[in-house]
């Protein structure tokens, strides 16, 4: 199956992008047809397969049009509403994620996989949004939040038929108790409406994070990559919390 890779990247994570990108190229099976780095700035790459997409060109709305937590919500709009990929299937990978071993993205029938996290969480405001907007209840006993997910444009168009209408809805309704989570929304929507479309696979995750005043260095990330090579984990994060 053909798919494209999207890596959204905030400037605070630029130092991590190379490590994320190398791990994707080394460990994703099959390899993506195209790779798109979505960031505020134009980024040049020597590899012609890697394309730079500026945030402002990623979707047909502007970040300043979003009233509630614009940076976070805008990234979710990109994942749910983008139309710049060549293929309908696209894997979104957060730029502070590093794969540690081979990730087989499709099953033997060619169906994509949902990779569910070993980190347990259930944030009620996400499910309030799903229920209030889509009359969609939680379908599973786990979270779909896992720092990477394979999306299908056709399904995303069902979830968000019109980006401008969705923007108006979010501006009207989003608050601390009523929140959009692209991963929970997409995962639960597909599970309910297309139960045989994806195979579910558990992943072993390692969480690493620190706050903005303790910035990651390249040497620290490089050491983490080296030290984790023999660890029984599929992936690990190098979060920077604000």
Short mmCIF file of C-alpha atoms in Angstrom, two decimals:
data_model
loop_
_atom_site.label_atom_id
_atom_site.label_comp_id
_atom_site.label_asym_id
_atom_site.label_seq_id
_atom_site.Cartn_x
_atom_site.Cartn_y
_atom_site.Cartn_z
CA UNK A 1 0.00 0.00 0.00
CA UNK A 2 1.19 3.51 -0.82
CA UNK A 3 1.09 6.25 1.75
CA UNK A 4 2.77 9.55 2.51
CA UNK A 5 4.46 10.71 5.71
CA UNK A 6 3.69 14.02 7.41
CA UNK A 7 5.85 15.34 10.25
CA UNK A 8 4.50 18.55 11.81
CA UNK A 9 7.30 20.43 13.55
CA UNK A 10 7.19 23.37 15.95
CA UNK A 11 10.39 25.49 16.22
CA UNK A 12 11.01 24.18 19.76
CA UNK A 13 11.37 20.72 18.18
CA UNK A 14 13.65 21.63 15.26
CA UNK A 15 16.61 20.10 17.13
CA UNK A 16 14.74 16.79 17.26
CA UNK A 17 13.57 16.72 13.63
CA UNK A 18 16.69 15.04 12.22
CA UNK A 19 16.44 12.19 14.73
CA UNK A 20 12.73 11.69 14.07
CA UNK A 21 13.26 11.77 10.32
CA UNK A 22 16.17 9.30 10.39
CA UNK A 23 14.16 6.90 12.54
CA UNK A 24 11.20 7.09 10.13
CA UNK A 25 13.40 6.37 7.13
CA UNK A 26 15.13 3.51 8.96
CA UNK A 27 12.19 1.85 10.69
CA UNK A 28 8.93 2.47 8.79
CA UNK A 29 7.95 -0.51 6.64
CA UNK A 30 7.06 0.03 3.86
CA UNK A 31 8.79 3.32 3.21
CA UNK A 32 6.57 6.33 2.48
CA UNK A 33 6.10 7.49 -1.09
CA UNK A 34 6.65 11.12 -0.07
CA UNK A 35 7.71 12.90 3.11
CA UNK A 36 6.29 16.30 4.07
CA UNK A 37 7.73 18.41 6.88
CA UNK A 38 5.15 20.97 8.03
CA UNK A 39 6.66 23.89 9.93
CA UNK A 40 6.32 27.66 10.26
CA UNK A 41 9.45 28.19 8.17
CA UNK A 42 10.61 26.85 4.82
CA UNK A 43 13.18 24.10 5.44
CA UNK A 44 15.60 22.90 2.77
CA UNK A 45 16.45 19.20 2.37
CA UNK A 46 19.00 17.55 0.10
CA UNK A 47 16.73 14.52 -0.31
CA UNK A 48 14.24 15.25 -3.12
CA UNK A 49 11.74 12.89 -1.52
CA UNK A 50 11.39 15.29 1.43
CA UNK A 51 9.20 18.33 0.84
CA UNK A 52 8.80 21.41 3.01
CA UNK A 53 5.29 22.75 3.61
CA UNK A 54 4.85 25.98 5.55
CA UNK A 55 2.11 26.07 8.15
CA UNK A 56 0.33 28.90 6.35
CA UNK A 57 0.01 26.79 3.20
CA UNK A 58 -0.99 23.51 4.83
CA UNK A 59 -4.76 24.06 5.06
CA UNK A 60 -7.32 26.57 3.81
CA UNK A 61 -7.66 28.55 7.05
CA UNK A 62 -5.32 30.80 9.00
CA UNK A 63 -4.02 30.09 12.47
CA UNK A 64 -5.11 33.54 13.63
CA UNK A 65 -8.72 32.57 12.83
CA UNK A 66 -8.67 30.01 15.65
CA UNK A 67 -9.80 31.47 18.96
CA UNK A 68 -8.98 28.68 21.44
CA UNK A 69 -5.37 27.45 21.85
CA UNK A 70 -4.62 28.22 18.18
CA UNK A 71 -1.23 26.49 17.81
CA UNK A 72 -2.51 23.18 19.19
CA UNK A 73 -5.84 23.25 17.36
CA UNK A 74 -4.25 24.36 14.07
CA UNK A 75 -1.96 21.31 14.09
CA UNK A 76 -5.05 19.12 14.50
CA UNK A 77 -6.72 20.89 11.57
CA UNK A 78 -3.67 20.04 9.45
CA UNK A 79 -3.89 16.36 10.37
CA UNK A 80 -7.63 16.14 9.71
CA UNK A 81 -8.01 18.51 6.76
CA UNK A 82 -4.78 18.59 4.72
CA UNK A 83 -4.95 18.01 0.99
CA UNK A 84 -1.31 18.42 -0.05
CA UNK A 85 -0.33 14.72 0.11
CA UNK A 86 -0.19 12.76 -3.10
CA UNK A 87 -1.84 9.70 -1.53
CA UNK A 88 -5.11 9.32 0.39
CA UNK A 89 -3.35 7.42 3.17
CA UNK A 90 -0.92 9.50 5.21
CA UNK A 91 0.97 8.75 8.40
CA UNK A 92 1.28 11.68 10.81
CA UNK A 93 4.27 11.44 13.13
CA UNK A 94 5.02 14.03 15.80
CA UNK A 95 8.53 15.45 15.42
CA UNK A 96 9.51 14.59 19.01
CA UNK A 97 8.93 10.87 18.44
CA UNK A 98 11.78 8.49 17.59
CA UNK A 99 11.13 4.94 16.38
CA UNK A 100 13.35 2.31 17.97
CA UNK A 101 12.66 -0.72 15.76
CA UNK A 102 10.81 -1.71 12.61
CA UNK A 103 7.16 -0.65 12.49
CA UNK A 104 5.10 -2.67 10.00
CA UNK A 105 2.34 -0.27 9.02
CA UNK A 106 0.01 -2.69 7.17
CA UNK A 107 -1.27 -6.16 7.88
CA UNK A 108 -1.06 -9.15 5.50
CA UNK A 109 -4.26 -8.02 3.74
CA UNK A 110 -2.88 -4.57 3.10
CA UNK A 111 -5.02 -2.89 5.76
CA UNK A 112 -3.41 -0.10 7.79
CA UNK A 113 -2.85 -0.51 11.51
CA UNK A 114 -3.88 1.51 14.52
CA UNK A 115 -0.96 1.56 16.94
CA UNK A 116 -2.25 1.89 20.48
CA UNK A 117 -0.04 3.23 23.25
CA UNK A 118 1.15 1.44 26.36
CA UNK A 119 0.62 4.79 28.11
CA UNK A 120 -2.90 4.82 29.54
CA UNK A 121 -4.98 8.01 29.55
CA UNK A 122 -8.62 9.04 29.32
CA UNK A 123 -9.30 12.75 29.11
CA UNK A 124 -13.02 13.35 29.45
CA UNK A 125 -13.17 16.69 27.54
CA UNK A 126 -12.14 14.82 24.35
CA UNK A 127 -15.10 12.48 24.69
CA UNK A 128 -17.42 15.36 25.55
CA UNK A 129 -16.54 16.86 22.15
CA UNK A 130 -17.05 13.56 20.32
CA UNK A 131 -20.45 13.05 21.92
CA UNK A 132 -21.61 16.64 21.63
CA UNK A 133 -20.60 17.18 18.00
CA UNK A 134 -20.78 13.69 16.48
CA UNK A 135 -23.01 11.78 18.93
CA UNK A 136 -20.02 9.43 19.12
CA UNK A 137 -19.29 7.45 22.27
CA UNK A 138 -15.93 5.97 23.21
CA UNK A 139 -15.72 2.67 21.33
CA UNK A 140 -12.74 0.99 22.98
CA UNK A 141 -11.11 0.50 26.38
CA UNK A 142 -7.85 2.21 25.38
CA UNK A 143 -6.66 5.57 24.09
CA UNK A 144 -5.87 6.25 20.44
CA UNK A 145 -3.38 8.97 21.41
CA UNK A 146 0.03 7.61 20.44
CA UNK A 147 2.05 10.39 18.76
CA UNK A 148 1.54 8.79 15.33
CA UNK A 149 -1.46 7.65 13.30
CA UNK A 150 -2.33 6.58 9.77
CA UNK A 151 -5.15 8.75 8.41
CA UNK A 152 -7.29 8.31 5.29
CA UNK A 153 -8.35 11.48 3.45
CA UNK A 154 -11.68 9.94 2.46
CA UNK A 155 -12.60 9.23 6.09
CA UNK A 156 -11.34 12.65 7.18
CA UNK A 157 -13.68 14.27 4.62
CA UNK A 158 -16.58 12.44 6.28
CA UNK A 159 -15.50 13.74 9.68
CA UNK A 160 -14.82 17.28 8.43
CA UNK A 161 -16.77 17.88 5.20
CA UNK A 162 -16.08 21.63 5.26
CA UNK A 163 -13.07 23.11 7.06
CA UNK A 164 -14.68 26.55 7.41
CA UNK A 165 -17.81 25.12 9.03
CA UNK A 166 -15.59 23.08 11.34
CA UNK A 167 -13.62 26.20 12.24
CA UNK A 168 -16.83 28.04 13.13
CA UNK A 169 -17.98 25.10 15.24
CA UNK A 170 -14.66 24.90 17.11
CA UNK A 171 -14.58 28.65 17.73
CA UNK A 172 -18.09 28.45 19.14
CA UNK A 173 -17.73 25.35 21.30
CA UNK A 174 -14.14 24.61 22.34
CA UNK A 175 -13.28 25.21 25.98
CA UNK A 176 -11.40 23.44 28.78
CA UNK A 177 -14.24 20.91 29.18
CA UNK A 178 -14.99 20.42 25.49
CA UNK A 179 -11.84 19.64 23.50
CA UNK A 180 -10.87 18.34 20.09
CA UNK A 181 -8.49 15.39 19.93
CA UNK A 182 -7.81 14.34 16.35
CA UNK A 183 -6.50 10.95 17.45
CA UNK A 184 -9.47 10.06 19.71
CA UNK A 185 -12.00 11.43 17.21
CA UNK A 186 -10.55 9.64 14.18
CA UNK A 187 -9.84 6.37 16.00
CA UNK A 188 -13.27 6.09 17.56
CA UNK A 189 -15.06 7.22 14.38
CA UNK A 190 -13.30 4.56 12.29
CA UNK A 191 -13.86 1.87 14.93
CA UNK A 192 -17.61 2.56 14.90
CA UNK A 193 -18.14 3.08 11.17
CA UNK A 194 -15.38 0.99 9.57
CA UNK A 195 -14.61 -1.75 12.12
CA UNK A 196 -12.64 -3.92 9.67
CA UNK A 197 -10.63 -1.09 8.05
CA UNK A 198 -7.73 -1.11 10.55
CA UNK A 199 -5.96 -3.76 12.58
CA UNK A 200 -5.10 -2.72 16.16
CA UNK A 201 -1.56 -3.30 17.43
CA UNK A 202 -0.15 -2.40 20.84
CA UNK A 203 3.13 -0.51 21.04
CA UNK A 204 5.68 -0.31 23.82
CA UNK A 205 6.43 3.34 24.45
CA UNK A 206 9.03 5.16 26.53
CA UNK A 207 8.13 8.68 27.65
CA UNK A 208 10.89 11.27 28.02
CA UNK A 209 10.10 14.93 28.58
CA UNK A 210 11.16 18.17 30.19
CA UNK A 211 9.97 21.76 30.38
CA UNK A 212 11.08 24.59 28.10
CA UNK A 213 13.70 25.97 30.50
CA UNK A 214 15.62 22.66 30.20
CA UNK A 215 16.22 22.40 26.49
CA UNK A 216 17.32 19.18 24.83
CA UNK A 217 20.75 19.10 23.22
CA UNK A 218 21.71 17.02 20.20
CA UNK A 219 24.20 15.08 22.32
CA UNK A 220 21.48 14.19 24.83
CA UNK A 221 19.13 12.97 22.12
CA UNK A 222 21.95 11.07 20.40
CA UNK A 223 22.80 9.34 23.70
CA UNK A 224 19.14 8.45 24.22
CA UNK A 225 18.98 6.91 20.74
CA UNK A 226 22.12 4.87 21.42
CA UNK A 227 21.06 3.76 24.90
CA UNK A 228 17.62 2.65 23.71
CA UNK A 229 18.86 0.47 20.85
CA UNK A 230 18.74 -2.68 22.93
CA UNK A 231 15.68 -1.72 24.98
CA UNK A 232 12.39 -3.59 24.49
CA UNK A 233 10.50 -0.55 23.20
CA UNK A 234 9.02 0.32 19.82
CA UNK A 235 9.41 4.06 20.14
CA UNK A 236 10.24 6.83 22.56
CA UNK A 237 9.48 10.53 22.89
CA UNK A 238 11.60 13.57 23.66
CA UNK A 239 8.84 15.99 24.63
CA UNK A 240 9.35 19.64 25.48
CA UNK A 241 6.48 20.84 27.63
CA UNK A 242 5.46 24.50 27.67
#
